[in-house]
Amino acid sequence: MFILTAGFINTPAQESSFPLIPKPEKTEWLEGKFSFSRNTGIACSDKVLQEYFISQVNALTGVKLNSGAASPAVIVLNLTKEKMDAEEYKLSITEKRAEITASSKEGLFRGMQTFFQLIPPAAKAGKNNSSVEMHCVNLSDKPRFSHRGLNLDCGRHFMSKDFIKRYIDILAYYKFNTFHWHLTEDQGWRIEIKKYPNLTKVGAWRKESDGSIYGGFYTQDDIKEIVAYAQSRYINIIPEIEMPGHSLASLASYPENSCTGGPFEPTNLFGVFNDIYCAGNEGTYKFLQDVLDEVIALFPGKYVHIGGDEAPKIRWKECPKCQAKIKAEGLKDEHELQSYFIKRMASYLTSKGKTVIGWDEVLQGGLAPGIIVQSWQSFEGAVDAAKQGHYVVCSPASHTYLNGSPENLDLRIAYSFEPVPPELNKEEAKYIMGGEVNLWTERAPQETVDSKLFPRILALAEVFWSDPKGRSYDEFYSRLQSYYPDMTALGIEYGQGSKVLNVNTSYDGKEKSFIIKADVTQSNVEVRYAIDKPLDNNSALYKEPFKINGTNTVQIGTFRNGRSLGDAVGLSFVFHKALNSKITLSTQYNERYRASGPEALIDGVRGSADFRDGCWQGYEGVDLDCVIDLGEEKEISTVAPRFFLDANSWIFLPSHVEISLSKDNVNYSDTKTVVNDTDQKTSDIIQKDFKASFGKAAARYIKVKAIGLKQCPEWHPYAGGKAWLMADEIVVE
Ligand SMILES: [Zn+2]
């Protein structure tokens, strides 16, 4: 990888102490230092790029370079006639001179970012330096993939104009070239469309569960400003206008485009919703074409994304207009109707000179040529699309959905992402344009975006740009460690790359108390906890395991430099007779929702209103069947297992629960059946106890059998799909 000759210093340790992310193709660290100050002359044949360079260096360090003709140029931005790739550049820094060379402005721009990264973090943090020293280096570089993007969901949470501009700078700094702007959702419509003012008057605002109004939108002037800003940073913006699904905010604004006629509201819930654009209504096509006309006029880039994912067909099945369209067009079913819909909208955009991108569901029912597929469900869509000759943006949820917790998608998994699936031969592999990082914002308002994306986005920046040969996770990890000060200097409020905090609880039967023990996997973090009050950076510092003697709530989380790493867990404890018992499960929970493991149902820790809190144990498509062994006969008056209902997340209460008692684990008597009396057809999120009373029975063994739905019911958008049963504490009194 490195050429070692006299004068070069290329040991791994030195390399990682001058971090660059993504890793350049060839780097030769040289002896010596280069320094610049306000007297340092700069020259570039392109005055716009020169101005940008001067203003960025000034913003980062406080040094304003001298563009006056009187001072000889020491920093040279050189647009060469030499043949180079579009984004390729060379950078040479010696004691006397710094020069960036490229054959295009874009290449020069990418090279400038490397120069900015090489400015030491200490100089960036100061921002009022009189001069800045940089290490000498010689490097050449170009990207592996032409498409390197971030998809930011501004539908579920609105992000301000300044925040978007800040992210365009951040993307540029790490050599991304694409900002995929998810502008419409069930929860909000974010782009002003002059012809349809209700889209932003009605569709941009939702009522939260506490009654407050949440929302916002970008005016067409805002969008023009952002587009111009992105162009000056060589970032292409891809607007996404979702259809036919994820369209509730649009339908709330213009209910005539739905199958039922509404009324609707932009929702404050998250999930997949049944009401989508009516595909049988000619008015819907007219509406969407008008919307796209304004979108096209605002976004000069090549691509428009039209979504196409997660569109339930339940309304289309019942809609006379949709059924008539199926007949008239000779289509087989609602899936072919979706294909018809997508093809029709795609051909409209194609006729306007745009290239269309859709999520991998657009492959179903056949796809017109020329459409780019963004695969998200797995690698399968990418493989199918490439084999059919479609270009592909590869962004599987497993590796690129950074809204997921670092517990499931950590830095190592992100870094292991290979956008070209091994099933593709060399010719087919050419259809993989690159990848995207995705941030869906159900649980990510603007102020948390940095901590969700960083540091994991840096692993993906490197995957998209750098040659996989000569890369290793361990080397990247060590390079990243010296990169944290750089992020801090840039004001990036990074979160975790992997799970930092592990909390264990155990029950001490003698002392009748819970013992809480915390372990962290990183140095330089503090663990703090609060009992029966909110957690903040002044809460008690965790030093050793502590005890809880009452039915308390404990918040525990990690902090770095006084800032929460966003991993706080809330534990609420319940004392009962089955603590420290044995439990035998005859059905198996899904590992994704294992909670604290086999003992989770009797560990004394209660699940919260969030089924992802690590306390709920999930059974996918199976019943829960278990036996608790109390170790000795005890007097039992009630047994109350708790279950979770969130139909939008495919989690249902059991239809009934059978609870019976035994002295010998052979003969069971006293069977009580608790039948569910809650209507499961609801958007409410409910935790419900299925409590059986036994008077004053004596028993050693308790059998609990919860009969789940196993499949999503008929009325559900995913009717027939596997249903979840989520259980937590079986409280025995
Ligand atoms: Zn319809």
Coordinates of N, CA, C and O and ligand atoms in Angstrom, one line a residue, residues 259 278-280 316 319 321-322, ligand 1:
C259 N -59.1 6.3 -1.9 CA -60.1 5.4 -2.3 C -61.4 5.7 -1.6 O -62.5 5.5 -2.2
C278 N -55.4 6.5 -4.4 CA -56.3 5.7 -5.2 C -55.7 5.6 -6.6 O -55.5 6.6 -7.3
A279 N -55.5 4.3 -7.1 CA -54.8 4.1 -8.4 C -55.9 4.0 -9.5 O -55.5 3.8 -10.6
G280 N -57.2 4.1 -9.1 CA -58.2 4.0 -10.1 C -58.7 5.3 -10.5 O -59.6 5.5 -11.4
W316 N -57.4 -0.8 -2.1 CA -57.6 -1.0 -3.6 C -58.5 -2.2 -3.8 O -59.2 -2.3 -4.8
C319 N -62.0 -0.9 -3.5 CA -62.4 0.3 -4.2 C -62.9 0.0 -5.6 O -62.2 -0.6 -6.4
K321 N -63.3 2.0 -8.1 CA -62.5 2.7 -9.1 C -61.2 1.9 -9.4 O -60.8 1.7 -10.6
C322 N -60.6 1.4 -8.3 CA -59.3 0.6 -8.5 C -59.7 -0.7 -9.2 O -58.9 -1.1 -10.1
Ligands
ZN1 ZN -59.1 3.3 -5.3

